[in-house]
Short mmCIF file of C-alpha atoms in Angstrom, two decimals:
data_model
loop_
_atom_site.label_atom_id
_atom_site.label_comp_id
_atom_site.label_asym_id
_atom_site.label_seq_id
_atom_site.Cartn_x
_atom_site.Cartn_y
_atom_site.Cartn_z
CA UNK A 138 0.02 0.01 0.00
CA UNK A 139 2.75 2.42 0.93
CA UNK A 140 6.19 2.81 -0.81
CA UNK A 141 8.93 0.77 0.86
CA UNK A 142 12.05 2.55 2.14
CA UNK A 143 14.94 1.65 -0.04
CA UNK A 144 17.19 -0.91 1.46
CA UNK A 145 20.12 -3.18 0.63
CA UNK A 146 20.17 -6.85 1.34
CA UNK A 147 20.54 -7.58 5.02
CA UNK A 148 19.10 -4.36 6.41
CA UNK A 149 15.95 -6.03 7.43
CA UNK A 150 17.76 -8.68 9.39
CA UNK A 151 20.14 -6.12 10.94
CA UNK A 152 17.16 -4.03 12.22
CA UNK A 153 15.30 -7.06 13.45
CA UNK A 154 18.39 -8.24 15.46
CA UNK A 155 18.78 -4.79 17.08
CA UNK A 156 15.11 -4.49 17.80
CA UNK A 157 15.22 -7.76 19.64
CA UNK A 158 17.80 -6.27 22.09
CA UNK A 159 15.12 -3.92 23.65
CA UNK A 160 13.17 -5.83 26.32
CA UNK A 161 10.48 -3.16 26.72
CA UNK A 162 9.79 -3.25 22.97
CA UNK A 163 9.76 -7.02 22.53
CA UNK A 164 7.73 -7.32 25.74
CA UNK A 165 4.93 -5.23 24.45
CA UNK A 166 4.40 -6.52 20.81
CA UNK A 167 0.96 -4.88 20.55
CA UNK A 168 2.36 -1.37 21.30
CA UNK A 169 4.32 0.87 19.04
CA UNK A 170 6.56 3.26 20.82
CA UNK A 171 6.85 6.37 18.67
CA UNK A 172 8.12 8.99 21.16
CA UNK A 173 11.97 8.54 21.02
CA UNK A 174 12.54 12.33 20.77
CA UNK A 175 11.19 12.54 24.31
CA UNK A 176 13.21 9.55 25.54
CA UNK A 177 14.71 6.52 23.87
CA UNK A 178 14.31 3.00 25.03
CA UNK A 179 17.34 1.01 26.47
CA UNK A 180 18.97 -2.01 24.91
CA UNK A 181 19.79 -5.01 27.11
CA UNK A 182 23.49 -4.19 26.99
CA UNK A 183 22.80 -0.88 28.86
CA UNK A 184 20.52 -2.60 31.38
CA UNK A 185 23.27 -5.20 32.01
CA UNK A 186 25.91 -2.49 32.45
CA UNK A 187 23.72 -0.79 34.96
CA UNK A 188 23.12 -4.06 36.87
CA UNK A 189 26.79 -4.92 36.74
CA UNK A 190 27.87 -1.59 38.08
CA UNK A 191 25.37 -1.51 40.91
CA UNK A 192 26.23 -5.06 42.00
CA UNK A 193 30.01 -5.03 41.64
CA UNK A 194 31.44 -1.58 41.84
CA UNK A 195 28.93 1.09 43.18
CA UNK A 196 30.83 3.75 45.06
CA UNK A 197 31.41 7.56 44.92
CA UNK A 198 33.90 9.00 42.53
CA UNK A 199 36.99 10.97 43.58
CA UNK A 200 36.27 10.44 47.20
CA UNK A 201 37.95 7.21 48.27
CA UNK A 202 41.03 4.99 47.75
CA UNK A 203 39.51 1.51 48.11
CA UNK A 204 39.02 -0.54 44.94
CA UNK A 205 35.31 0.21 44.34
CA UNK A 206 35.94 3.89 44.61
CA UNK A 207 38.97 3.73 42.40
CA UNK A 208 37.06 1.82 39.73
CA UNK A 209 34.20 4.36 39.82
CA UNK A 210 36.58 7.31 39.47
CA UNK A 211 38.25 5.51 36.58
CA UNK A 212 34.86 4.82 35.01
CA UNK A 213 33.99 8.56 35.07
CA UNK A 214 37.28 9.56 33.50
CA UNK A 215 37.09 6.83 30.95
CA UNK A 216 33.55 7.84 29.94
CA UNK A 217 34.81 11.42 29.36
CA UNK A 218 37.27 10.00 26.88
CA UNK A 219 34.48 7.74 25.49
CA UNK A 220 32.38 10.84 24.79
CA UNK A 221 35.38 12.48 22.98
CA UNK A 222 35.85 9.36 20.82
CA UNK A 223 32.14 9.09 20.05
CA UNK A 224 32.14 12.75 18.85
CA UNK A 225 35.33 12.17 16.84
CA UNK A 226 37.14 14.83 18.83
CA UNK A 227 40.29 15.81 16.83
CA UNK A 228 42.06 17.36 19.89
CA UNK A 229 40.93 15.25 22.93
CA UNK A 230 43.85 16.56 25.01
CA UNK A 231 42.53 20.08 24.73
CA UNK A 232 38.84 19.69 25.00
CA UNK A 233 36.71 19.26 28.22
CA UNK A 234 33.74 16.94 28.98
CA UNK A 235 31.44 17.76 31.82
CA UNK A 236 28.66 15.51 32.85
CA UNK A 237 25.20 16.90 33.60
CA UNK A 238 21.61 15.63 34.19
CA UNK A 239 20.79 16.38 30.53
CA UNK A 240 20.73 18.94 27.74
CA UNK A 241 18.78 21.53 29.70
CA UNK A 242 21.24 21.55 32.63
CA UNK A 243 24.13 21.45 30.24
CA UNK A 244 23.00 24.52 28.39
CA UNK A 245 22.13 26.35 31.61
CA UNK A 246 25.61 25.54 32.93
CA UNK A 247 27.18 27.18 29.95
CA UNK A 248 24.84 30.16 30.25
CA UNK A 249 25.30 30.59 34.04
CA UNK A 250 28.99 29.71 34.55
CA UNK A 251 30.72 30.47 31.25
CA UNK A 252 28.97 32.91 29.00
CA UNK A 253 29.06 35.97 31.29
CA UNK A 254 32.85 35.77 31.25
CA UNK A 255 32.63 36.15 27.36
CA UNK A 256 30.46 39.08 27.10
CA UNK A 257 30.94 42.79 27.49
CA UNK A 258 28.53 45.80 27.32
CA UNK A 259 27.17 46.16 23.75
CA UNK A 260 27.85 42.55 22.72
CA UNK A 261 25.28 40.47 20.87
CA UNK A 262 24.15 36.90 21.19
CA UNK A 263 21.91 34.94 18.63
CA UNK A 264 19.19 32.84 20.12
CA UNK A 265 16.99 30.27 18.23
CA UNK A 266 13.60 31.50 19.27
CA UNK A 267 11.55 28.74 17.53
CA UNK A 268 13.59 25.86 18.85
CA UNK A 269 13.38 23.95 22.10
CA UNK A 270 12.77 26.08 25.21
CA UNK A 271 15.87 24.51 26.70
CA UNK A 272 17.90 26.29 24.02
CA UNK A 273 16.16 29.69 24.56
CA UNK A 274 15.53 30.29 28.29
CA UNK A 275 19.14 30.02 29.62
CA UNK A 276 20.50 32.64 27.27
CA UNK A 277 17.68 35.06 28.06
CA UNK A 278 18.36 34.46 31.77
CA UNK A 279 22.03 35.35 31.24
CA UNK A 280 20.98 38.62 29.49
CA UNK A 281 18.83 39.46 32.49
CA UNK A 282 21.54 38.56 34.93
CA UNK A 283 24.09 40.75 33.17
CA UNK A 284 21.63 43.66 32.82
CA UNK A 285 21.18 43.66 36.66
CA UNK A 286 25.03 44.06 36.88
CA UNK A 287 25.05 46.89 34.38
CA UNK A 288 26.21 45.04 31.28
CA UNK A 289 23.67 45.26 28.44
CA UNK A 290 23.72 42.50 25.87
CA UNK A 291 21.56 42.49 22.79
CA UNK A 292 19.66 39.32 21.92
CA UNK A 293 19.27 38.70 18.18
CA UNK A 294 16.60 36.21 17.08
CA UNK A 295 17.92 33.51 14.85
CA UNK A 296 16.31 33.99 11.38
CA UNK A 297 14.25 31.14 9.93
CA UNK A 298 12.98 30.19 6.59
CA UNK A 299 9.25 30.56 6.96
CA UNK A 300 8.30 27.64 4.54
CA UNK A 301 10.50 24.97 6.03
CA UNK A 302 11.45 26.03 9.56
CA UNK A 303 15.18 25.77 8.62
CA UNK A 304 17.62 28.42 9.65
CA UNK A 305 17.97 31.26 7.12
CA UNK A 306 21.77 31.30 6.81
CA UNK A 307 21.76 34.16 4.30
CA UNK A 308 19.76 36.29 6.64
CA UNK A 309 22.02 35.19 9.54
CA UNK A 310 25.08 36.42 7.68
CA UNK A 311 23.43 39.84 7.25
CA UNK A 312 22.41 39.86 10.93
CA UNK A 313 25.79 38.86 12.51
CA UNK A 314 28.33 41.66 13.07
CA UNK A 315 31.55 42.37 14.83
CA UNK A 316 29.83 42.44 18.21
CA UNK A 317 28.18 38.99 17.68
CA UNK A 318 29.97 36.92 20.29
CA UNK A 319 27.81 33.85 20.78
CA UNK A 320 25.36 31.77 18.67
CA UNK A 321 23.04 29.12 20.06
CA UNK A 322 21.89 26.61 17.51
CA UNK A 323 20.12 23.19 17.23
CA UNK A 324 21.50 20.28 15.26
CA UNK A 325 18.15 18.51 14.52
CA UNK A 326 14.94 20.39 15.09
CA UNK A 327 12.61 18.64 17.61
CA UNK A 328 9.47 19.56 15.82
CA UNK A 329 10.29 19.79 12.10
CA UNK A 330 12.90 17.02 12.05
CA UNK A 331 15.29 18.98 9.87
CA UNK A 332 19.02 18.89 10.03
CA UNK A 333 19.81 22.60 10.52
CA UNK A 334 23.01 22.70 8.50
CA UNK A 335 25.40 23.66 11.19
CA UNK A 336 28.40 24.01 8.85
CA UNK A 337 26.65 26.94 7.21
CA UNK A 338 26.26 28.79 10.61
CA UNK A 339 30.08 29.11 10.86
CA UNK A 340 30.19 30.43 7.33
CA UNK A 341 27.49 32.94 8.25
CA UNK A 342 28.81 34.35 11.54
CA UNK A 343 32.58 34.17 10.83
CA UNK A 344 35.52 32.69 12.56
CA UNK A 345 35.35 34.40 16.02
CA UNK A 346 31.80 33.85 17.29
CA UNK A 347 31.28 30.91 19.69
CA UNK A 348 28.75 28.37 18.49
CA UNK A 349 26.87 26.25 20.99
CA UNK A 350 25.14 23.23 19.58
CA UNK A 351 22.04 21.61 21.12
CA UNK A 352 22.50 17.98 20.01
CA UNK A 353 19.77 16.39 21.99
CA UNK A 354 17.97 15.05 18.90
CA UNK A 355 21.15 14.01 17.01
CA UNK A 356 23.51 12.30 19.39
CA UNK A 357 22.43 8.65 19.45
CA UNK A 358 20.29 9.08 16.26
CA UNK A 359 22.81 9.93 13.56
CA UNK A 360 26.67 10.35 13.32
CA UNK A 361 27.86 13.52 15.10
CA UNK A 362 31.45 14.59 14.55
CA UNK A 363 33.15 17.67 15.95
CA UNK A 364 36.09 17.05 13.53
CA UNK A 365 34.18 18.83 10.70
CA UNK A 366 31.73 21.57 11.81
CA UNK A 367 33.63 24.21 13.77
CA UNK A 368 31.36 24.43 16.88
CA UNK A 369 32.59 25.26 20.35
CA UNK A 370 30.10 23.36 22.50
CA UNK A 371 28.02 20.19 21.92
CA UNK A 372 25.43 19.42 24.55
CA UNK A 373 23.25 16.26 24.65
CA UNK A 374 21.13 14.09 26.95
CA UNK A 375 22.02 10.54 27.68
CA UNK A 376 18.47 9.36 27.98
CA UNK A 377 17.76 10.26 24.34
CA UNK A 378 20.93 8.35 23.39
CA UNK A 379 19.83 5.01 25.03
CA UNK A 380 21.33 5.72 28.44
CA UNK A 381 19.51 6.30 31.72
CA UNK A 382 17.54 9.47 32.53
CA UNK A 383 19.41 12.13 34.46
CA UNK A 384 22.57 11.78 32.37
CA UNK A 385 24.08 14.09 29.87
CA UNK A 386 27.24 15.83 28.80
CA UNK A 387 28.72 19.13 27.69
CA UNK A 388 31.66 18.84 25.29
CA UNK A 389 33.81 21.98 25.01
CA UNK A 390 36.37 22.47 22.36
CA UNK A 391 38.24 25.17 24.43
CA UNK A 392 39.30 27.19 21.41
CA UNK A 393 37.39 30.48 21.89
CA UNK A 394 36.76 32.62 24.87
CA UNK A 395 37.63 31.64 28.48
CA UNK A 396 38.26 28.00 29.40
CA UNK A 397 35.04 26.24 30.24
CA UNK A 398 35.00 25.37 33.94
CA UNK A 399 31.60 24.81 35.61
CA UNK A 400 31.31 26.96 38.73
CA UNK A 401 30.64 25.84 42.27
CA UNK A 402 31.65 22.72 44.16
CA UNK A 403 31.45 19.54 42.19
CA UNK A 404 29.16 17.12 44.04
CA UNK A 405 28.50 13.50 43.66
CA UNK A 406 28.16 12.55 39.90
CA UNK A 407 25.42 10.27 38.61
CA UNK A 408 27.85 7.34 38.50
CA UNK A 409 25.26 4.64 37.39
CA UNK A 410 24.08 7.10 34.75
CA UNK A 411 27.51 7.58 33.49
CA UNK A 412 28.06 3.72 33.44
CA UNK A 413 24.93 3.51 31.37
CA UNK A 414 26.19 6.23 29.01
CA UNK A 415 29.42 4.43 28.35
CA UNK A 416 27.46 1.26 27.48
CA UNK A 417 25.07 3.12 25.32
CA UNK A 418 27.85 4.79 23.28
CA UNK A 419 29.48 1.38 22.87
CA UNK A 420 26.16 -0.08 21.65
CA UNK A 421 25.51 2.75 19.22
CA UNK A 422 29.00 2.50 17.73
CA UNK A 423 28.57 -1.25 17.24
CA UNK A 424 25.09 -0.83 15.67
CA UNK A 425 26.32 2.01 13.45
CA UNK A 426 24.78 5.50 13.87
CA UNK A 427 24.99 5.94 10.05
CA UNK A 428 22.82 2.88 9.54
CA UNK A 429 20.44 4.01 12.30
CA UNK A 430 20.07 7.30 10.59
CA UNK A 431 19.38 5.76 7.22
CA UNK A 432 16.75 3.53 8.83
CA UNK A 433 14.90 6.24 10.67
CA UNK A 434 14.99 8.76 7.75
CA UNK A 435 13.55 6.04 5.53
CA UNK A 436 10.72 5.36 7.99
CA UNK A 437 10.00 9.05 8.38
CA UNK A 438 9.90 9.43 4.53
CA UNK A 439 7.48 6.56 4.32
CA UNK A 440 5.28 8.30 6.87
CA UNK A 441 5.33 11.78 5.23
CA UNK A 442 4.71 10.10 1.80
CA UNK A 443 1.67 8.49 3.19
CA UNK A 444 0.43 11.56 5.00
CA UNK A 445 0.66 13.75 1.86
CA UNK A 446 -2.07 11.63 0.29
CA UNK A 447 -4.42 12.10 3.35
CA UNK A 448 -6.15 15.48 2.84
CA UNK A 449 -7.25 15.61 6.51
CA UNK A 450 -3.59 16.10 7.66
CA UNK A 451 -1.13 18.89 7.72
CA UNK A 452 2.61 17.90 8.07
CA UNK A 453 4.68 20.65 9.73
CA UNK A 454 8.02 21.72 8.32
CA UNK A 455 9.35 21.56 4.73
CA UNK A 456 6.66 20.71 2.29
CA UNK A 457 8.96 19.89 -0.59
CA UNK A 458 10.43 16.86 1.23
CA UNK A 459 7.17 14.88 1.86
CA UNK A 460 7.55 12.46 -0.97
CA UNK A 461 9.60 9.32 -0.33
CA UNK A 462 11.69 10.08 -3.36
CA UNK A 463 12.02 13.84 -2.77
CA UNK A 464 15.43 15.13 -3.86
CA UNK A 465 15.80 17.53 -0.90
CA UNK A 466 16.81 16.63 2.65
CA UNK A 467 14.28 14.57 4.49
CA UNK A 468 13.31 14.51 8.15
CA UNK A 469 15.61 12.92 10.69
CA UNK A 470 13.21 10.41 12.20
CA UNK A 471 10.79 13.18 13.35
CA UNK A 472 7.40 13.82 11.73
CA UNK A 473 4.96 16.28 13.26
CA UNK A 474 1.42 16.78 11.99
CA UNK A 475 -2.13 17.95 12.69
CA UNK A 476 -5.60 16.72 11.77
CA UNK A 477 -7.55 19.50 10.28
CA UNK A 478 -10.69 18.67 12.46
CA UNK A 479 -9.54 16.58 15.32
CA UNK A 480 -7.70 18.24 18.15
CA UNK A 481 -4.08 16.91 18.65
CA UNK A 482 -4.83 15.81 22.23
CA UNK A 483 -7.78 13.91 21.18
CA UNK A 484 -5.86 12.44 18.23
CA UNK A 485 -3.12 11.25 20.63
CA UNK A 486 -5.73 9.42 22.83
CA UNK A 487 -7.28 7.83 19.72
CA UNK A 488 -3.90 6.66 18.51
CA UNK A 489 -3.06 5.13 21.83
CA UNK A 490 -6.36 3.26 21.71
CA UNK A 491 -4.96 1.58 18.57
CA UNK A 492 -1.55 0.79 20.25
CA UNK A 493 0.51 3.93 19.20
CA UNK A 494 2.42 5.98 21.75
CA UNK A 495 2.98 9.45 20.30
CA UNK A 496 3.52 12.94 21.86
CA UNK A 497 0.51 15.39 21.27
CA UNK A 498 1.08 18.92 22.65
CA UNK A 499 3.18 22.07 21.92
CA UNK A 500 6.47 19.98 22.30
CA UNK A 501 8.07 22.76 24.44
CA UNK A 502 8.80 24.80 21.37
CA UNK A 503 9.76 28.47 21.69
CA UNK A 504 7.45 31.42 21.49
CA UNK A 505 8.22 32.06 17.88
CA UNK A 506 7.31 28.48 16.94
CA UNK A 507 4.02 26.72 16.21
CA UNK A 508 0.96 28.29 17.90
CA UNK A 509 -1.28 25.23 17.87
CA UNK A 510 -0.71 21.77 19.30
CA UNK A 511 0.33 18.85 17.07
CA UNK A 512 1.07 15.16 17.12
CA UNK A 513 4.78 14.17 16.88
CA UNK A 514 6.03 10.76 15.78
CA UNK A 515 9.71 10.27 16.57
CA UNK A 516 11.50 7.08 15.60
CA UNK A 517 14.58 4.98 16.52
CA UNK A 518 16.13 1.82 15.33
CA UNK A 519 13.59 -0.45 17.06
CA UNK A 520 10.64 0.93 15.00
CA UNK A 521 9.47 -0.96 11.94
CA UNK A 522 8.03 -0.59 8.51
CA UNK A 523 4.84 -2.42 9.66
CA UNK A 524 4.36 0.02 12.45
CA UNK A 525 4.40 2.95 10.06
CA UNK A 526 2.05 1.19 7.65
CA UNK A 527 -0.42 0.31 10.46
CA UNK A 528 -0.23 3.99 11.76
CA UNK A 529 -1.08 5.28 8.20
CA UNK A 530 -4.01 2.82 7.99
CA UNK A 531 -5.39 4.11 11.31
CA UNK A 532 -4.87 7.76 10.28
CA UNK A 533 -6.61 7.15 7.02
CA UNK A 534 -9.71 5.93 8.78
CA UNK A 535 -9.88 9.21 10.73
CA UNK A 536 -9.87 11.29 7.48
#
């Protein structure tokens, strides 16, 4: 009924073998989990690593000299190096990795502890006002904090292409000037599913501005390399990359501005979360994030291709990429849509009654984003062609 995603021989077996490694997925064969942009499910290897750590090694890090404490301290430092390798860090001896509870805390740590030392009165920062609130609020809080201290920083809204929701890099080049010190950007948009072409941001803002990348929807979903795009910070959440909740990281290149050093006393780290993150990164490398990306992009294209034939639905984001064979960039495993007559909240309940778990609300998008609620389908390697086809069949009955 629906066009099949292109595949080479063996991809189906590869995906089936990976799906079988997620106990919560195989344990609920009648349910389709389509909310991986909110949190991803965990493979058995991650669950085993957590169990092994808690039953053989559990101790605090940097606060003891007995073997369990020493192994935990080593685990934390080794996982910093693991993050660097996962991101293909070209200068690991220079960069810094700081563990956080997730992307939101990571961005706020940069905003609170590092950004004020970069900025002077009259400087400018660029904020993506139609992206995730986590990548908007912290920068505005810093502006307010500095204003109370007598330092006035101008906030420039990131320009967007109205039709697609992508960044308007040409307009950004006109907007950025010699006082533009800092640019906050998103790698993959959490509503529109687009790869935001980070390489072109550096071209637009020049060689001196600091670029901070929210990679919450890319790390663990597609290859992310800091060897190519010249960004200064990469921030991501472990729970969206197959690790436990309450885990995340800030990677800092340490090339522009003051050295990144989080302020305050360093308390007890989330050691079991860090153990899960190390295992998740190992699993992702073994599975191949390039293959995961191809799989989820193909599934998303299959869904948009089906939706474009259903008049009752509006797909958000780029309209020229809906067809499965569209020559333009397609969605990175995230498809967001509305029914023209059924409210998105009601549609979410209806879909769950048919076994589909989706998100249906405003998706925490910034004030310059969508004004009406929508349904978001977000995919990972454990999702299948059959789930997409069954979802389209159910949606068609509601038209």
